[in-house]
Short mmCIF file of N, CA and C in Angstrom, two decimals:
data_model
loop_
_atom_site.label_atom_id
_atom_site.label_comp_id
_atom_site.label_asym_id
_atom_site.label_seq_id
_atom_site.Cartn_x
_atom_site.Cartn_y
_atom_site.Cartn_z
N LYS R 258 0.84 -1.18 0.00
CA LYS R 258 0.00 0.00 0.00
C LYS R 258 0.88 1.23 0.00
N SER R 259 0.53 2.20 -0.80
CA SER R 259 1.27 3.45 -0.78
C SER R 259 0.72 4.32 0.35
N ARG R 260 1.58 5.10 0.96
CA ARG R 260 1.19 5.97 2.06
C ARG R 260 1.44 7.41 1.64
N ASP R 261 0.52 8.28 1.96
CA ASP R 261 0.67 9.69 1.68
C ASP R 261 0.67 10.43 3.01
N MET R 262 1.38 11.53 3.06
CA MET R 262 1.51 12.30 4.29
C MET R 262 0.56 13.49 4.24
N LEU R 263 -0.22 13.65 5.29
CA LEU R 263 -1.13 14.78 5.41
C LEU R 263 -0.85 15.48 6.73
N THR R 264 -1.20 16.76 6.80
CA THR R 264 -0.98 17.53 8.02
C THR R 264 -2.33 17.87 8.62
N THR R 265 -2.51 17.56 9.88
CA THR R 265 -3.73 17.94 10.58
C THR R 265 -3.34 18.60 11.89
N SER R 266 -3.78 19.81 12.08
CA SER R 266 -3.49 20.58 13.30
C SER R 266 -2.00 20.57 13.61
N GLY R 267 -1.17 20.72 12.58
CA GLY R 267 0.26 20.76 12.76
C GLY R 267 0.91 19.40 12.89
N THR R 268 0.13 18.32 12.88
CA THR R 268 0.68 16.98 13.01
C THR R 268 0.62 16.29 11.66
N THR R 269 1.71 15.64 11.28
CA THR R 269 1.74 14.92 10.02
C THR R 269 1.18 13.53 10.25
N VAL R 270 0.25 13.13 9.38
CA VAL R 270 -0.42 11.84 9.52
C VAL R 270 -0.21 11.04 8.25
N ALA R 271 0.16 9.77 8.41
CA ALA R 271 0.26 8.89 7.25
C ALA R 271 -1.12 8.31 6.97
N MET R 272 -1.47 8.22 5.69
CA MET R 272 -2.80 7.77 5.33
C MET R 272 -2.70 6.88 4.10
N SER R 273 -3.38 5.74 4.11
CA SER R 273 -3.34 4.86 2.95
C SER R 273 -4.19 5.45 1.84
N SER R 274 -3.95 5.00 0.61
CA SER R 274 -4.74 5.48 -0.53
C SER R 274 -6.21 5.11 -0.36
N LEU R 275 -6.48 3.94 0.25
CA LEU R 275 -7.85 3.51 0.47
C LEU R 275 -8.57 4.47 1.41
N GLN R 276 -7.89 4.88 2.48
CA GLN R 276 -8.49 5.86 3.39
C GLN R 276 -8.72 7.19 2.68
N ALA R 277 -7.77 7.58 1.86
CA ALA R 277 -7.90 8.85 1.15
C ALA R 277 -9.10 8.82 0.21
N ARG R 278 -9.35 7.66 -0.42
CA ARG R 278 -10.48 7.55 -1.33
C ARG R 278 -11.81 7.66 -0.60
N SER R 279 -11.82 7.23 0.69
CA SER R 279 -13.07 7.28 1.43
C SER R 279 -13.26 8.61 2.15
N ALA R 280 -12.32 9.51 2.02
CA ALA R 280 -12.41 10.81 2.69
C ALA R 280 -13.48 11.66 2.03
N ILE R 281 -14.02 12.60 2.77
CA ILE R 281 -15.07 13.49 2.26
C ILE R 281 -14.52 14.91 2.23
N THR R 282 -14.58 15.53 1.08
CA THR R 282 -14.09 16.89 0.93
C THR R 282 -15.01 17.85 1.66
N GLU R 283 -14.44 18.74 2.43
CA GLU R 283 -15.23 19.72 3.16
C GLU R 283 -15.15 21.10 2.56
N GLU R 284 -13.96 21.55 2.24
CA GLU R 284 -13.82 22.94 1.82
C GLU R 284 -12.60 23.08 0.94
N ILE R 285 -12.69 23.95 -0.05
CA ILE R 285 -11.54 24.24 -0.89
C ILE R 285 -11.25 25.73 -0.73
N SER R 286 -10.03 26.05 -0.38
CA SER R 286 -9.63 27.46 -0.32
C SER R 286 -8.44 27.65 -1.23
N GLU R 287 -7.91 28.85 -1.31
CA GLU R 287 -6.81 29.12 -2.23
C GLU R 287 -5.58 28.27 -1.94
N ASN R 288 -5.26 28.10 -0.69
CA ASN R 288 -4.00 27.46 -0.34
C ASN R 288 -4.12 26.03 0.12
N CYS R 289 -5.29 25.61 0.56
CA CYS R 289 -5.36 24.26 1.11
C CYS R 289 -6.70 23.62 0.82
N LEU R 290 -6.70 22.32 1.03
CA LEU R 290 -7.89 21.49 0.87
C LEU R 290 -8.16 20.85 2.21
N LEU R 291 -9.36 21.02 2.75
CA LEU R 291 -9.73 20.39 4.00
C LEU R 291 -10.66 19.24 3.68
N PHE R 292 -10.41 18.10 4.25
CA PHE R 292 -11.36 17.01 4.09
C PHE R 292 -11.36 16.16 5.34
N ARG R 293 -12.44 15.40 5.51
CA ARG R 293 -12.64 14.63 6.71
C ARG R 293 -12.58 13.15 6.39
N CYS R 294 -11.88 12.42 7.23
CA CYS R 294 -11.80 10.97 7.06
C CYS R 294 -11.85 10.36 8.45
N ARG R 295 -12.83 9.52 8.70
CA ARG R 295 -12.99 8.84 9.98
C ARG R 295 -12.97 9.83 11.16
N GLY R 296 -13.68 10.92 11.00
CA GLY R 296 -13.80 11.88 12.08
C GLY R 296 -12.65 12.85 12.23
N ASN R 297 -11.55 12.69 11.51
CA ASN R 297 -10.42 13.61 11.58
C ASN R 297 -10.47 14.58 10.42
N THR R 298 -10.12 15.84 10.67
CA THR R 298 -10.05 16.84 9.61
C THR R 298 -8.60 16.95 9.18
N PHE R 299 -8.37 16.81 7.88
CA PHE R 299 -7.01 16.86 7.33
C PHE R 299 -6.88 18.09 6.45
N LYS R 300 -5.68 18.65 6.45
CA LYS R 300 -5.40 19.84 5.66
C LYS R 300 -4.17 19.53 4.83
N THR R 301 -4.23 19.84 3.55
CA THR R 301 -3.08 19.59 2.72
C THR R 301 -2.98 20.69 1.67
N SER R 302 -1.83 20.88 1.14
CA SER R 302 -1.61 21.92 0.14
C SER R 302 -2.19 21.47 -1.17
N GLN R 303 -2.82 22.41 -1.92
CA GLN R 303 -3.38 22.03 -3.21
C GLN R 303 -2.30 21.78 -4.25
N ASN R 304 -1.12 22.19 -3.97
CA ASN R 304 -0.05 22.01 -4.94
C ASN R 304 0.50 20.59 -4.95
N SER R 305 0.22 19.80 -3.92
CA SER R 305 0.78 18.44 -3.87
C SER R 305 0.04 17.54 -4.86
N GLY R 306 0.75 16.56 -5.38
CA GLY R 306 0.16 15.61 -6.33
C GLY R 306 -0.95 14.79 -5.69
N PHE R 307 -0.76 14.48 -4.40
CA PHE R 307 -1.77 13.70 -3.69
C PHE R 307 -3.10 14.45 -3.65
N THR R 308 -3.03 15.74 -3.33
CA THR R 308 -4.25 16.55 -3.24
C THR R 308 -4.95 16.58 -4.58
N LYS R 309 -4.22 16.73 -5.65
CA LYS R 309 -4.82 16.77 -6.98
C LYS R 309 -5.51 15.44 -7.30
N LYS R 310 -4.86 14.34 -6.88
CA LYS R 310 -5.46 13.02 -7.11
C LYS R 310 -6.76 12.87 -6.32
N VAL R 311 -6.72 13.27 -5.02
CA VAL R 311 -7.90 13.16 -4.18
C VAL R 311 -9.02 14.04 -4.72
N TYR R 312 -8.68 15.28 -5.07
CA TYR R 312 -9.67 16.21 -5.58
C TYR R 312 -10.28 15.69 -6.89
N THR R 313 -9.44 15.20 -7.81
CA THR R 313 -9.93 14.64 -9.07
C THR R 313 -10.84 13.45 -8.81
N PHE R 314 -10.43 12.60 -7.86
CA PHE R 314 -11.25 11.44 -7.51
C PHE R 314 -12.62 11.88 -7.02
N PHE R 315 -12.64 12.88 -6.13
CA PHE R 315 -13.91 13.35 -5.58
C PHE R 315 -14.79 13.95 -6.66
N VAL R 316 -14.23 14.72 -7.54
CA VAL R 316 -15.01 15.34 -8.61
C VAL R 316 -15.59 14.27 -9.52
N ASN R 317 -14.76 13.32 -9.97
CA ASN R 317 -15.22 12.25 -10.86
C ASN R 317 -16.26 11.38 -10.17
N SER R 318 -16.01 11.03 -8.91
CA SER R 318 -16.96 10.20 -8.16
C SER R 318 -18.28 10.93 -7.97
N SER R 319 -18.20 12.21 -7.68
CA SER R 319 -19.41 12.99 -7.47
C SER R 319 -20.26 13.02 -8.73
N ILE R 320 -19.63 13.20 -9.87
CA ILE R 320 -20.36 13.24 -11.14
C ILE R 320 -21.05 11.90 -11.39
N ILE R 321 -20.34 10.81 -11.16
CA ILE R 321 -20.91 9.47 -11.37
C ILE R 321 -22.07 9.24 -10.40
N ILE R 322 -21.86 9.57 -9.14
CA ILE R 322 -22.91 9.36 -8.14
C ILE R 322 -24.13 10.21 -8.46
N ILE R 323 -23.92 11.44 -8.83
CA ILE R 323 -25.05 12.33 -9.18
C ILE R 323 -25.81 11.78 -10.38
N SER R 324 -25.08 11.27 -11.39
CA SER R 324 -25.79 10.72 -12.55
C SER R 324 -26.60 9.49 -12.17
N TYR R 325 -26.07 8.64 -11.25
CA TYR R 325 -26.83 7.48 -10.78
C TYR R 325 -28.08 7.93 -10.02
N ILE R 326 -27.93 8.95 -9.19
CA ILE R 326 -29.07 9.45 -8.43
C ILE R 326 -30.14 10.00 -9.37
N ILE R 327 -29.71 10.75 -10.38
CA ILE R 327 -30.67 11.32 -11.34
C ILE R 327 -31.38 10.21 -12.10
N ASN R 328 -30.64 9.21 -12.58
CA ASN R 328 -31.26 8.10 -13.31
C ASN R 328 -32.20 7.31 -12.42
N PHE R 329 -31.80 7.09 -11.17
CA PHE R 329 -32.67 6.36 -10.24
C PHE R 329 -33.93 7.17 -9.97
N TRP R 330 -33.79 8.48 -9.80
CA TRP R 330 -34.94 9.34 -9.58
C TRP R 330 -35.87 9.30 -10.79
N ARG R 331 -35.30 9.35 -11.99
CA ARG R 331 -36.13 9.26 -13.20
C ARG R 331 -36.88 7.95 -13.24
N PHE R 332 -36.19 6.86 -12.83
CA PHE R 332 -36.83 5.55 -12.81
C PHE R 332 -37.99 5.54 -11.83
N LEU R 333 -37.75 6.09 -10.62
CA LEU R 333 -38.81 6.12 -9.61
C LEU R 333 -39.96 7.02 -10.01
N MET R 334 -39.65 8.10 -10.68
CA MET R 334 -40.66 9.08 -11.04
C MET R 334 -41.33 8.77 -12.38
N ALA R 335 -40.81 7.78 -13.09
CA ALA R 335 -41.44 7.43 -14.37
C ALA R 335 -42.87 7.01 -14.11
N GLU R 336 -43.74 7.49 -14.94
CA GLU R 336 -45.15 7.21 -14.73
C GLU R 336 -45.45 5.73 -14.95
N TYR R 337 -44.80 5.14 -15.96
CA TYR R 337 -45.02 3.74 -16.27
C TYR R 337 -43.70 3.07 -16.61
N THR R 338 -43.60 1.78 -16.30
CA THR R 338 -42.41 1.03 -16.68
C THR R 338 -42.45 0.77 -18.18
N TYR R 339 -41.34 0.30 -18.70
CA TYR R 339 -41.26 -0.01 -20.12
C TYR R 339 -42.32 -1.04 -20.51
N GLN R 340 -42.46 -2.12 -19.71
CA GLN R 340 -43.42 -3.16 -20.02
C GLN R 340 -44.85 -2.62 -19.97
N GLN R 341 -45.13 -1.75 -19.02
CA GLN R 341 -46.46 -1.15 -18.95
C GLN R 341 -46.74 -0.30 -20.19
N GLN R 342 -45.74 0.41 -20.66
CA GLN R 342 -45.90 1.23 -21.87
C GLN R 342 -46.18 0.34 -23.08
N ILE R 343 -45.46 -0.79 -23.20
CA ILE R 343 -45.69 -1.74 -24.30
C ILE R 343 -47.10 -2.31 -24.21
N ASP R 344 -47.51 -2.70 -23.00
CA ASP R 344 -48.86 -3.25 -22.82
C ASP R 344 -49.93 -2.23 -23.21
N MET R 345 -49.74 -0.98 -22.82
CA MET R 345 -50.72 0.06 -23.17
C MET R 345 -50.79 0.26 -24.68
N LYS R 346 -49.63 0.25 -25.34
CA LYS R 346 -49.61 0.39 -26.80
C LYS R 346 -50.32 -0.79 -27.46
N ASN R 347 -50.05 -2.01 -26.98
CA ASN R 347 -50.71 -3.19 -27.52
C ASN R 347 -52.22 -3.14 -27.30
N LEU R 348 -52.64 -2.70 -26.11
CA LEU R 348 -54.08 -2.59 -25.84
C LEU R 348 -54.75 -1.59 -26.78
N GLU R 349 -54.07 -0.50 -27.04
CA GLU R 349 -54.62 0.50 -27.97
C GLU R 349 -54.77 -0.11 -29.37
N LEU R 350 -53.76 -0.85 -29.82
CA LEU R 350 -53.83 -1.49 -31.14
C LEU R 350 -54.95 -2.53 -31.19
N ILE R 351 -55.09 -3.31 -30.11
CA ILE R 351 -56.16 -4.33 -30.05
C ILE R 351 -57.51 -3.64 -30.14
N ARG R 352 -57.70 -2.57 -29.39
CA ARG R 352 -58.98 -1.86 -29.41
C ARG R 352 -59.28 -1.27 -30.78
N ASN R 353 -58.27 -0.74 -31.43
CA ASN R 353 -58.48 -0.19 -32.78
C ASN R 353 -58.88 -1.28 -33.75
N ILE R 354 -58.26 -2.44 -33.65
CA ILE R 354 -58.62 -3.56 -34.53
C ILE R 354 -60.03 -4.03 -34.23
N CYS R 355 -60.37 -4.16 -32.94
CA CYS R 355 -61.68 -4.68 -32.56
C CYS R 355 -62.82 -3.72 -32.86
N ASN R 356 -62.52 -2.44 -32.98
CA ASN R 356 -63.58 -1.47 -33.30
C ASN R 356 -64.23 -1.75 -34.64
N ASP R 357 -63.49 -2.35 -35.56
CA ASP R 357 -64.01 -2.64 -36.90
C ASP R 357 -64.68 -4.00 -36.99
N MET R 358 -64.64 -4.77 -35.89
CA MET R 358 -65.16 -6.13 -35.92
C MET R 358 -66.47 -6.24 -35.14
N PRO R 359 -67.17 -7.36 -35.33
CA PRO R 359 -68.44 -7.56 -34.62
C PRO R 359 -68.24 -7.56 -33.10
N ASP R 360 -69.32 -7.31 -32.36
CA ASP R 360 -69.27 -7.22 -30.90
C ASP R 360 -68.82 -8.52 -30.23
N PHE R 361 -69.14 -9.66 -30.82
CA PHE R 361 -68.74 -10.92 -30.18
C PHE R 361 -67.22 -11.08 -30.13
N ILE R 362 -66.49 -10.40 -30.99
CA ILE R 362 -65.02 -10.44 -30.94
C ILE R 362 -64.52 -9.67 -29.72
N ASN R 363 -65.15 -8.54 -29.42
CA ASN R 363 -64.78 -7.79 -28.21
C ASN R 363 -65.02 -8.64 -26.97
N ARG R 364 -66.13 -9.35 -26.93
CA ARG R 364 -66.42 -10.23 -25.78
C ARG R 364 -65.38 -11.33 -25.69
N PHE R 365 -64.98 -11.87 -26.84
CA PHE R 365 -63.95 -12.91 -26.85
C PHE R 365 -62.65 -12.39 -26.23
N PHE R 366 -62.21 -11.20 -26.62
CA PHE R 366 -60.95 -10.66 -26.09
C PHE R 366 -61.04 -10.32 -24.61
N ARG R 367 -62.19 -9.87 -24.16
CA ARG R 367 -62.36 -9.64 -22.73
C ARG R 367 -62.27 -10.97 -21.97
N GLY R 368 -62.75 -12.03 -22.59
CA GLY R 368 -62.74 -13.34 -21.95
C GLY R 368 -61.35 -13.95 -21.81
N ILE R 369 -60.43 -13.60 -22.70
CA ILE R 369 -59.09 -14.21 -22.63
C ILE R 369 -58.03 -13.28 -22.03
N GLN R 370 -58.44 -12.08 -21.63
CA GLN R 370 -57.42 -11.11 -21.19
C GLN R 370 -56.72 -11.53 -19.90
N GLN R 371 -57.36 -12.31 -19.04
CA GLN R 371 -56.71 -12.73 -17.79
C GLN R 371 -55.70 -13.85 -17.98
N THR R 372 -55.80 -14.56 -19.08
CA THR R 372 -54.92 -15.72 -19.28
C THR R 372 -53.91 -15.54 -20.40
N THR R 373 -53.92 -14.39 -21.06
CA THR R 373 -52.98 -14.16 -22.17
C THR R 373 -52.31 -12.80 -22.02
N SER R 374 -51.16 -12.67 -22.64
CA SER R 374 -50.44 -11.39 -22.63
C SER R 374 -51.03 -10.48 -23.71
N THR R 375 -50.74 -9.20 -23.60
CA THR R 375 -51.24 -8.26 -24.61
C THR R 375 -50.62 -8.55 -25.97
N ARG R 376 -49.39 -9.05 -25.96
CA ARG R 376 -48.74 -9.37 -27.23
C ARG R 376 -49.44 -10.53 -27.94
N SER R 377 -49.81 -11.55 -27.16
CA SER R 377 -50.54 -12.69 -27.74
C SER R 377 -51.90 -12.24 -28.28
N ARG R 378 -52.61 -11.45 -27.48
CA ARG R 378 -53.93 -10.98 -27.92
C ARG R 378 -53.83 -10.11 -29.16
N LEU R 379 -52.77 -9.31 -29.26
CA LEU R 379 -52.58 -8.49 -30.47
C LEU R 379 -52.36 -9.39 -31.68
N GLY R 380 -51.58 -10.45 -31.53
CA GLY R 380 -51.38 -11.40 -32.62
C GLY R 380 -52.69 -12.06 -33.04
N TYR R 381 -53.47 -12.48 -32.03
CA TYR R 381 -54.79 -13.07 -32.33
C TYR R 381 -55.67 -12.07 -33.08
N ALA R 382 -55.68 -10.83 -32.59
CA ALA R 382 -56.54 -9.81 -33.21
C ALA R 382 -56.16 -9.59 -34.67
N ARG R 383 -54.88 -9.52 -34.95
CA ARG R 383 -54.44 -9.30 -36.34
C ARG R 383 -54.81 -10.49 -37.22
N ASP R 384 -54.63 -11.70 -36.71
CA ASP R 384 -54.95 -12.90 -37.50
C ASP R 384 -56.46 -13.02 -37.73
N ILE R 385 -57.25 -12.74 -36.70
CA ILE R 385 -58.71 -12.81 -36.85
C ILE R 385 -59.19 -11.73 -37.81
N LYS R 386 -58.62 -10.54 -37.70
CA LYS R 386 -58.99 -9.45 -38.62
C LYS R 386 -58.70 -9.86 -40.06
N HIS R 387 -57.53 -10.47 -40.28
CA HIS R 387 -57.18 -10.90 -41.64
C HIS R 387 -58.19 -11.92 -42.16
N PHE R 388 -58.57 -12.86 -41.30
CA PHE R 388 -59.55 -13.87 -41.70
C PHE R 388 -60.91 -13.21 -42.00
N PHE R 389 -61.31 -12.28 -41.18
CA PHE R 389 -62.58 -11.59 -41.39
C PHE R 389 -62.55 -10.76 -42.68
N GLU R 390 -61.42 -10.14 -42.97
CA GLU R 390 -61.29 -9.41 -44.24
C GLU R 390 -61.46 -10.36 -45.42
N TYR R 391 -60.91 -11.56 -45.28
CA TYR R 391 -61.07 -12.57 -46.33
C TYR R 391 -62.54 -12.96 -46.49
N ILE R 392 -63.23 -13.14 -45.37
CA ILE R 392 -64.66 -13.48 -45.42
C ILE R 392 -65.45 -12.36 -46.10
N VAL R 393 -65.15 -11.11 -45.74
CA VAL R 393 -65.84 -9.96 -46.35
C VAL R 393 -65.64 -9.98 -47.86
N GLU R 394 -64.41 -10.25 -48.28
CA GLU R 394 -64.10 -10.30 -49.71
C GLU R 394 -64.83 -11.44 -50.41
N GLN R 395 -64.84 -12.62 -49.80
CA GLN R 395 -65.46 -13.80 -50.42
C GLN R 395 -66.99 -13.73 -50.41
N LYS R 396 -67.55 -13.21 -49.34
CA LYS R 396 -69.01 -13.15 -49.21
C LYS R 396 -69.58 -11.83 -49.74
N GLN R 397 -68.69 -10.95 -50.21
CA GLN R 397 -69.06 -9.65 -50.77
C GLN R 397 -69.90 -8.84 -49.78
N LEU R 398 -69.37 -8.72 -48.56
CA LEU R 398 -70.02 -7.92 -47.52
C LEU R 398 -69.45 -6.50 -47.56
N ASN R 399 -70.12 -5.59 -46.90
CA ASN R 399 -69.65 -4.20 -46.86
C ASN R 399 -68.59 -3.97 -45.78
N SER R 400 -68.74 -4.66 -44.66
CA SER R 400 -67.77 -4.48 -43.57
C SER R 400 -67.71 -5.75 -42.72
N MET R 401 -66.70 -5.78 -41.87
CA MET R 401 -66.54 -6.94 -40.99
C MET R 401 -67.65 -6.99 -39.94
N LYS R 402 -68.25 -5.88 -39.62
CA LYS R 402 -69.32 -5.84 -38.62
C LYS R 402 -70.54 -6.64 -39.06
N GLU R 403 -70.65 -6.91 -40.35
CA GLU R 403 -71.78 -7.68 -40.87
C GLU R 403 -71.62 -9.19 -40.65
N ILE R 404 -70.45 -9.61 -40.26
CA ILE R 404 -70.21 -11.04 -40.01
C ILE R 404 -70.92 -11.45 -38.73
N THR R 405 -71.65 -12.55 -38.81
CA THR R 405 -72.40 -13.04 -37.65
C THR R 405 -71.83 -14.38 -37.21
N LEU R 406 -72.25 -14.80 -36.02
CA LEU R 406 -71.84 -16.13 -35.53
C LEU R 406 -72.40 -17.23 -36.43
N ASP R 407 -73.58 -17.01 -37.00
CA ASP R 407 -74.17 -18.00 -37.93
C ASP R 407 -73.28 -18.17 -39.16
N MET R 408 -72.76 -17.05 -39.68
CA MET R 408 -71.87 -17.14 -40.84
C MET R 408 -70.62 -17.94 -40.49
N LEU R 409 -70.08 -17.71 -39.31
CA LEU R 409 -68.87 -18.43 -38.89
C LEU R 409 -69.15 -19.92 -38.69
N SER R 410 -70.34 -20.24 -38.22
CA SER R 410 -70.68 -21.65 -38.02
C SER R 410 -70.81 -22.39 -39.36
N GLN R 411 -71.01 -21.65 -40.46
CA GLN R 411 -71.12 -22.26 -41.78
C GLN R 411 -69.76 -22.46 -42.45
N VAL R 412 -68.70 -21.95 -41.82
CA VAL R 412 -67.36 -22.13 -42.39
C VAL R 412 -67.01 -23.61 -42.28
N ASP R 413 -66.68 -24.21 -43.42
CA ASP R 413 -66.36 -25.64 -43.43
C ASP R 413 -64.89 -25.86 -43.77
N THR R 414 -64.50 -27.10 -43.84
CA THR R 414 -63.11 -27.47 -44.11
C THR R 414 -62.65 -26.94 -45.45
N GLU R 415 -63.49 -27.02 -46.45
CA GLU R 415 -63.11 -26.55 -47.78
C GLU R 415 -62.81 -25.04 -47.76
N PHE R 416 -63.63 -24.28 -47.04
CA PHE R 416 -63.40 -22.84 -46.95
C PHE R 416 -62.04 -22.55 -46.29
N ILE R 417 -61.72 -23.30 -45.24
CA ILE R 417 -60.43 -23.14 -44.55
C ILE R 417 -59.28 -23.52 -45.47
N GLU R 418 -59.43 -24.59 -46.23
CA GLU R 418 -58.37 -25.00 -47.17
C GLU R 418 -58.14 -23.93 -48.24
N ILE R 419 -59.21 -23.34 -48.74
CA ILE R 419 -59.09 -22.26 -49.73
C ILE R 419 -58.39 -21.06 -49.09
N TYR R 420 -58.75 -20.77 -47.83
CA TYR R 420 -58.10 -19.66 -47.10
C TYR R 420 -56.61 -19.94 -46.92
N MET R 421 -56.26 -21.17 -46.60
CA MET R 421 -54.84 -21.54 -46.45
C MET R 421 -54.09 -21.34 -47.76
N ASP R 422 -54.72 -21.73 -48.86
CA ASP R 422 -54.12 -21.52 -50.17
C ASP R 422 -53.94 -20.03 -50.45
N TYR R 423 -54.96 -19.26 -50.10
CA TYR R 423 -54.91 -17.81 -50.27
C TYR R 423 -53.75 -17.20 -49.47
N LEU R 424 -53.54 -17.70 -48.25
CA LEU R 424 -52.48 -17.16 -47.39
C LEU R 424 -51.08 -17.36 -47.96
N GLN R 425 -50.90 -18.38 -48.78
CA GLN R 425 -49.57 -18.63 -49.35
C GLN R 425 -49.09 -17.45 -50.17
N MET R 426 -50.01 -16.80 -50.89
CA MET R 426 -49.67 -15.61 -51.66
C MET R 426 -50.95 -14.83 -51.94
N TYR R 427 -50.98 -13.59 -51.52
CA TYR R 427 -52.16 -12.74 -51.76
C TYR R 427 -51.71 -11.30 -51.96
N GLU R 428 -52.61 -10.52 -52.54
CA GLU R 428 -52.33 -9.11 -52.78
C GLU R 428 -53.24 -8.27 -51.90
N LYS R 429 -52.65 -7.25 -51.28
CA LYS R 429 -53.42 -6.34 -50.44
C LYS R 429 -52.81 -4.96 -50.57
N ASP R 430 -53.65 -3.99 -50.87
CA ASP R 430 -53.21 -2.60 -51.03
C ASP R 430 -52.08 -2.46 -52.05
N GLY R 431 -52.17 -3.22 -53.14
CA GLY R 431 -51.18 -3.13 -54.21
C GLY R 431 -49.87 -3.81 -53.91
N ARG R 432 -49.80 -4.56 -52.85
CA ARG R 432 -48.56 -5.24 -52.45
C ARG R 432 -48.83 -6.74 -52.35
N ILE R 433 -47.87 -7.54 -52.79
CA ILE R 433 -48.02 -8.99 -52.74
C ILE R 433 -47.37 -9.51 -51.46
N TYR R 434 -48.12 -10.33 -50.73
CA TYR R 434 -47.64 -10.94 -49.49
C TYR R 434 -47.53 -12.45 -49.67
N THR R 435 -46.53 -13.02 -49.04
CA THR R 435 -46.39 -14.48 -49.03
C THR R 435 -46.21 -14.92 -47.58
N ASN R 436 -46.62 -16.14 -47.30
CA ASN R 436 -46.47 -16.72 -45.96
C ASN R 436 -45.93 -18.13 -46.08
N GLU R 437 -45.02 -18.46 -45.18
CA GLU R 437 -44.50 -19.82 -45.10
C GLU R 437 -45.45 -20.67 -44.27
N LYS R 438 -45.24 -21.97 -44.28
CA LYS R 438 -46.13 -22.89 -43.57
C LYS R 438 -46.25 -22.60 -42.07
N PRO R 439 -45.15 -22.27 -41.37
CA PRO R 439 -45.31 -21.98 -39.93
C PRO R 439 -46.22 -20.76 -39.67
N THR R 440 -46.14 -19.76 -40.52
CA THR R 440 -46.99 -18.58 -40.37
C THR R 440 -48.45 -18.92 -40.62
N ILE R 441 -48.68 -19.73 -41.64
CA ILE R 441 -50.05 -20.15 -41.95
C ILE R 441 -50.63 -20.96 -40.79
N LYS R 442 -49.81 -21.84 -40.22
CA LYS R 442 -50.27 -22.64 -39.07
C LYS R 442 -50.59 -21.74 -37.88
N ARG R 443 -49.76 -20.74 -37.66
CA ARG R 443 -50.02 -19.83 -36.55
C ARG R 443 -51.33 -19.06 -36.77
N LYS R 444 -51.57 -18.61 -37.99
CA LYS R 444 -52.81 -17.89 -38.30
C LYS R 444 -54.02 -18.79 -38.09
N LEU R 445 -53.92 -20.05 -38.47
CA LEU R 445 -55.02 -20.98 -38.25
C LEU R 445 -55.19 -21.28 -36.77
N SER R 446 -54.08 -21.34 -36.05
CA SER R 446 -54.13 -21.57 -34.60
C SER R 446 -54.88 -20.42 -33.92
N SER R 447 -54.65 -19.20 -34.37
CA SER R 447 -55.37 -18.06 -33.82
C SER R 447 -56.86 -18.20 -34.03
N LEU R 448 -57.26 -18.75 -35.18
CA LEU R 448 -58.68 -18.94 -35.46
C LEU R 448 -59.28 -20.02 -34.59
N SER R 449 -58.50 -21.05 -34.27
CA SER R 449 -59.01 -22.13 -33.44
C SER R 449 -59.17 -21.67 -31.99
N VAL R 450 -58.35 -20.69 -31.56
CA VAL R 450 -58.50 -20.13 -30.22
C VAL R 450 -59.83 -19.42 -30.10
N SER R 451 -60.17 -18.68 -31.16
CA SER R 451 -61.42 -17.91 -31.12
C SER R 451 -62.59 -18.83 -31.40
#
């Protein structure tokens, strides 16, 4: 361990670097630096290399500590956590999707909200919306709100197979979309949940 010499009340005191690092700066004047360590007040000349090291350490440590305090305060004062913000965004998207669909879809989503994450429900909502858009196109309806439970009960295996074929490659809004088998299975799985 290196030892540095400090003067306190006219007495020279040897101090380890570890003790010096734990010292607390009290006052800076033109000629000396006063700091306290373990209840003792030490005075040293600002011209010494040791004093410059201690002072630099205190300044750098203070900046780091203050930045940690500010970040911690921001964390505590944040209105919502990151996950809560994601959940709120997903809920907003789910509600926007469900606004265009029949009322029984809203009841369905209320029924599964306790057992599923918002991300899962958003995926279900998008897949169900896509299926309903397909039904509107095939049945030549004006909107998805016209779809009834009776219409869904008439969906047979052949209709689902045609939909699966459609999912492999389809055009929407002037853009061509393709889906691989795992995506098609996931979309069908969403329909089986509902």
